[in-house]
Every structure is written in structure tokens, then in C-alpha cells.
Amino acid sequence: MVEKVIPIRLDEGKDKGLAPPIPGQLVAANTSTKDTRGRPLRDLRISVTDRCNFRCTYCMPKEIFDKNYPYLSHQELLSFEEIARLTTIFASLGVEKIRLTGGEPLLRKNLEVLIEMLAKIRSTAGQPLDLTLTTNGSILRKKAAALKAAGLHRLTISLDGLNDEIFKKMNDVDFPVTDVLDGIAAAQEAGFTNLKVNMVVKKGTNDQEIIAMAKHFKGSGVTLRFIEFMDVGSSNGWDMSQVLPSKDVAEKINAVFPIEAIEANYPGEVAQRWRYVDGSGEIGFISSVTQTFCHECTRARISTDGQMYLCLFANAGFDFKTLLRSDKSDLEIANAIMNTWADREDHYSEIRGSNTATAATRKVEMSYIGG
Ligand code: SAM
Ligand code: SF4
Ligand code: SF4
């Protein structure tokens, strides 16, 4: 039984988020800002909705995300114009990669219109941004062609097993596996290549699906990535006994289908890359519990209502929505982002379990901040 908690929401009337610091003396937007640990700002995850049609037990458990949950109203969401403006400013500061997420991003009405707007933005090198999206795949059959036409580059689909009974236990809304697989097929038909599938592994719940998933996607051109169950938010009843370390997942797979580690594509890549020795493709491991990667973390997050978070495990955000809705110029907002980033100290996964970690305090929910 998950303990009933009051979710963090910055508009609960008590707390509007931290005010982003705008310096008296403005400097030109530049890509050289580093945080207190020497990490530059290069990736942005944007949550476009805090709503979802699934109730994955590790993310939006039913007991908490019920009909009384205080979801954001339409007025509180950043508009597409606000998201595009903010993204343009982030791009001027060196951000090259954008991931749209949520909640379930495909539930945001006319999302393809936002994608079209983001596809026009250029990096400081004059290149289009790398535009990607993570989805539970439930309505991908309906949306895939429009997403591709709008200019989305890449897609990641979440799927936690192939056995219907187990998958339904994970999504907790009786959603069948076949419809997600059909969504993946629709994405391939629409012309998306290099698809990724994310499987959160919860020990004792879906770990018996590891080999079946590996077998299904091996040789298909789809890269399967195993994610360690994380202690995000304050509502998913996390404890270490439910985490199956990536090392154990890799051993299980290697015993059936031999695999070997390969080099990362770029510094700061979240997933560790492995490949099947027989040449039938790649798999990945996202090991934020047992093999932390904070030292290379170049990601900022924008919540559905325009708060900037410096870490997935943060318990407070910086209120950029108020700045966007004021008379502040792009340069003032760029300076506020640079200053906020320059003060960043976050490295939660490296100190998880220590006295300094915020583990005991309320952290922001993943569906609001974006996974
Ligand atoms: N609804 C979309 C989806 O499920 O793909 C996008 C948002 S979801 C929050 C983004 C990713 O976070 C998904 O791959 C999901 O499996 C993962 N996730 C959510 N809660 C998690 C947890 N407690 N531990 C590890 N991964 C988690
Ligand atoms: Fe929804 Fe994605 Fe969270 Fe599952 S992981 S509840 S699909 S937002
Ligand atoms: Fe980045 Fe925070 Fe995750 Fe560390 S714990 S990798 S700083 S988001």
C-alpha cells in the first residue's frame, strides 16, 4: 500500500517557485556557462502535460493520482508560443537536444503544432535541434505520421513487458501490449528509424520479462533499454529491494544472448551501450541507482507550468513562467538561465542514501517535471 502523500505543486497557493536571478549587469547570451561542478547546459527536457492515461505504479500510482489530484489547468500550462520562445533562448545558450515528455506528451492537444515550431529553431552552430519525444505508445498509431511530418527526429517508447498480465500490472489501467506494439509498428511505417524502447525493471514485478523483451527486439532495429526503478517523486513507494541492478540484468541476458560493452556515442550519454556479439543490434542500460552519471549531467528540465528544475530529484524549481509572462526581454531571461545554471550543485544520485540527500524530503513528481 502506497502512503498517501500531498504532491508538490508550486501553485498550491503557498509556493510559486524560486525567483530566477537576473543580474543588474546583463551579458550577451553565450554557451560557456558551467555549473559549480563544471557541467555545461546542453539538453532540455520539456514536460508538455502533467496528465497521463496510464497509472504506472512506479510513476503515477492510482492511490495518489486519482480524480482528486490537482492537475494543472490549461491556463497554468506554458503555451506553445511560450515553450518555443524559451527553447529559442535555451538554444542560444548551447542547448542542442530537446526531449518532449510528461505525463503522456501525446495527450497534449495539437502537439504536432509545437513540434513544427521547435523544428524551426537553430542551435548556435546553425543546426536544427535534435528533437525527440518519449511516449507510452498508447495513441502512437493515431499520431505517428503527424509527428514525423511536423519534424520530430526520434522517438522512445516505454514498454515494461510482453506478457499482458504483467504489463497491465505495471500500467494499472488494463492497457494491452498489442496496442503498444502496434504503436511501434506505426512509428516505423511513418519513417522513424533508430527507435528506442524503455523498460523499467521492478524486481519481483516484471523482471521475468527481461529475456522475452530482449528476444523480441533483438535484430529488429529497435534498441531496448533497461531502466533501474528509481526513487523519483514521493509517491511510488520506492525501496532498494525492488531495484534490479543493471549488472544483474546484463548477466541474465548474456547467459542467453552474449553481449559486449561498446563506447558511448557522446559524453553525458545517459544509457550505457552494449551490443549482441552475433551482430544483431544494441541494447542499453540506464543505471541511475547503481552506476550514477551526475558528473556528466548536462540536463535542465522545464515542468508543465514553466518551472526550471536542475535535477530530476530536486524539490524546488525556478519560476520562468512568471518571467515569460512579464515584460522581461529574451536577454534578461537568458541571463536568468545562465545565473541559475551557474549556481547548480545538484548531484543527487551520487549522494542517494547519505544524510545530505533529499531522500527524506518531498521531491517533485516525475509526471510533472518530465522523465
Ligand atoms: N508517459 C511517457 C512514457 O511513459 O514514456 C513519458 C513520461 S515518463 C515519466 C518518461 C520515462 O520515465 C518512461 O520511460 C518511464 O518508464 C520512466 N519512469 C517513470 N517513473 C520511473 C521510475 N520510478 N523509475 C525509472 N523510470 C521511470
Ligand atoms: Fe504515464 Fe509515462 Fe508515468 Fe507511465 S511512466 S504513468 S505512461 S507518465
Ligand atoms: Fe542529473 Fe540529478 Fe540525475 Fe544526477 S540525479 S544525473 S544531477 S538529474
Coordinates of N, CA and C and ligand atoms in Angstrom, one line a residue, residues 52 54 56 58-60 100-105 134-137 156-160 198-200 227-232 236 238 288 366-367 370-371, ligand 1:
C52 N -1.8 11.8 -17.7 CA -1.5 10.6 -18.4 C -2.7 9.6 -18.3
F54 N -2.1 6.3 -18.3 CA -1.7 5.2 -17.6 C -1.5 5.5 -16.1
C56 N 1.1 3.9 -14.2 CA 2.2 3.1 -13.9 C 2.5 3.2 -12.4
Y58 N 5.0 2.8 -10.7 CA 6.3 3.4 -10.3 C 6.3 4.9 -10.6
C59 N 5.3 5.4 -11.2 CA 5.3 6.8 -11.6 C 4.0 7.6 -11.1
M60 N 2.8 7.1 -11.5 CA 1.6 7.8 -11.1 C 0.6 6.8 -10.5
L100 N 10.7 16.0 -25.5 CA 9.4 16.3 -25.0 C 8.8 15.1 -24.3
T101 N 8.3 15.4 -23.1 CA 7.9 14.3 -22.2 C 6.7 14.8 -21.4
G102 N 6.4 14.1 -20.3 CA 5.3 14.4 -19.5 C 5.3 13.6 -18.2
G103 N 4.2 13.3 -17.7 CA 2.9 12.9 -18.3 C 3.0 12.2 -19.6
E104 N 1.9 12.0 -20.3 CA 1.9 11.5 -21.6 C 1.9 12.6 -22.6
P105 N 3.0 12.9 -23.3 CA 3.0 14.1 -24.2 C 2.0 14.0 -25.3
T134 N 9.4 11.1 -25.7 CA 9.2 9.8 -25.0 C 7.7 9.6 -24.8
T135 N 7.1 8.5 -25.2 CA 5.7 8.2 -25.1 C 5.4 6.8 -24.6
N136 N 4.2 6.6 -24.0 CA 3.8 5.3 -23.6 C 3.3 4.5 -24.8
G137 N 3.2 5.1 -26.0 CA 2.8 4.4 -27.2 C 1.4 4.2 -27.4
T156 N 11.1 7.6 -28.4 CA 11.4 6.5 -27.4 C 10.0 6.0 -26.9
I157 N 9.8 4.8 -26.9 CA 8.5 4.2 -26.5 C 8.8 3.4 -25.2
S158 N 7.9 3.6 -24.2 CA 8.1 2.8 -23.0 C 7.2 1.6 -23.0
L159 N 7.8 0.4 -22.6 CA 7.1 -0.8 -22.6 C 7.7 -1.7 -21.6
D160 N 7.0 -2.2 -20.6 CA 7.6 -2.9 -19.4 C 7.4 -4.4 -19.5
N198 N 12.0 1.8 -23.8 CA 12.4 1.8 -22.4 C 11.7 0.8 -21.6
M199 N 12.3 0.0 -20.9 CA 11.7 -0.9 -19.9 C 12.2 -0.7 -18.5
V200 N 11.3 -0.2 -17.7 CA 11.6 0.0 -16.3 C 11.5 -1.4 -15.6
I227 N 15.8 0.2 -17.6 CA 16.0 1.3 -16.7 C 15.8 0.8 -15.2
E228 N 16.8 1.1 -14.4 CA 16.6 0.8 -13.0 C 15.4 1.6 -12.4
F229 N 14.6 0.9 -11.6 CA 13.5 1.6 -10.9 C 14.1 2.6 -9.9
M230 N 13.6 3.9 -10.1 CA 14.2 5.0 -9.4 C 13.3 5.5 -8.3
D231 N 13.9 6.2 -7.4 CA 13.2 6.8 -6.3 C 12.7 8.3 -6.6
V232 N 12.2 8.4 -7.8 CA 11.7 9.8 -8.2 C 10.4 10.0 -7.5
N236 N 5.9 6.8 -5.1 CA 5.9 5.4 -5.8 C 6.3 4.3 -4.8
W238 N 9.0 3.6 -3.4 CA 10.3 3.0 -3.7 C 11.1 2.5 -2.5
S288 N 20.6 4.6 -13.0 CA 20.8 5.8 -12.2 C 20.9 5.5 -10.7
M366 N 7.6 12.9 -11.1 CA 8.2 12.8 -12.5 C 7.2 13.2 -13.6
S367 N 5.9 12.9 -13.3 CA 4.9 13.2 -14.4 C 4.8 14.8 -14.6
G370 N 8.7 15.8 -15.9 CA 9.1 15.1 -17.1 C 10.2 14.2 -16.9
G371 N 10.1 12.9 -17.4 CA 11.1 11.9 -17.2 C 12.3 12.0 -18.0
Ligands
SAM1 N1 4.5 8.9 -20.5 C1 5.7 8.8 -21.2 C2 6.3 7.4 -21.1 O1 5.9 6.7 -20.2 O2 7.1 7.1 -21.9 C3 6.7 9.9 -20.9 C4 6.9 10.3 -19.5 S1 7.6 9.0 -18.4 C5 7.7 9.9 -16.9 C6 9.3 9.0 -19.0 C7 10.1 7.8 -18.7 O3 10.3 7.7 -17.3 C8 9.4 6.5 -19.0 O4 10.3 5.7 -19.8 C9 9.2 5.8 -17.7 O5 9.2 4.4 -17.8 C10 10.2 6.4 -16.9 N2 10.0 6.3 -15.4 C11 8.9 6.8 -14.8 N3 9.0 6.6 -13.4 C12 10.1 5.9 -13.2 C13 10.8 5.4 -12.1 N4 10.3 5.5 -10.9 N5 12.0 4.8 -12.3 C14 12.5 4.7 -13.5 N6 12.0 5.2 -14.6 C15 10.8 5.8 -14.5

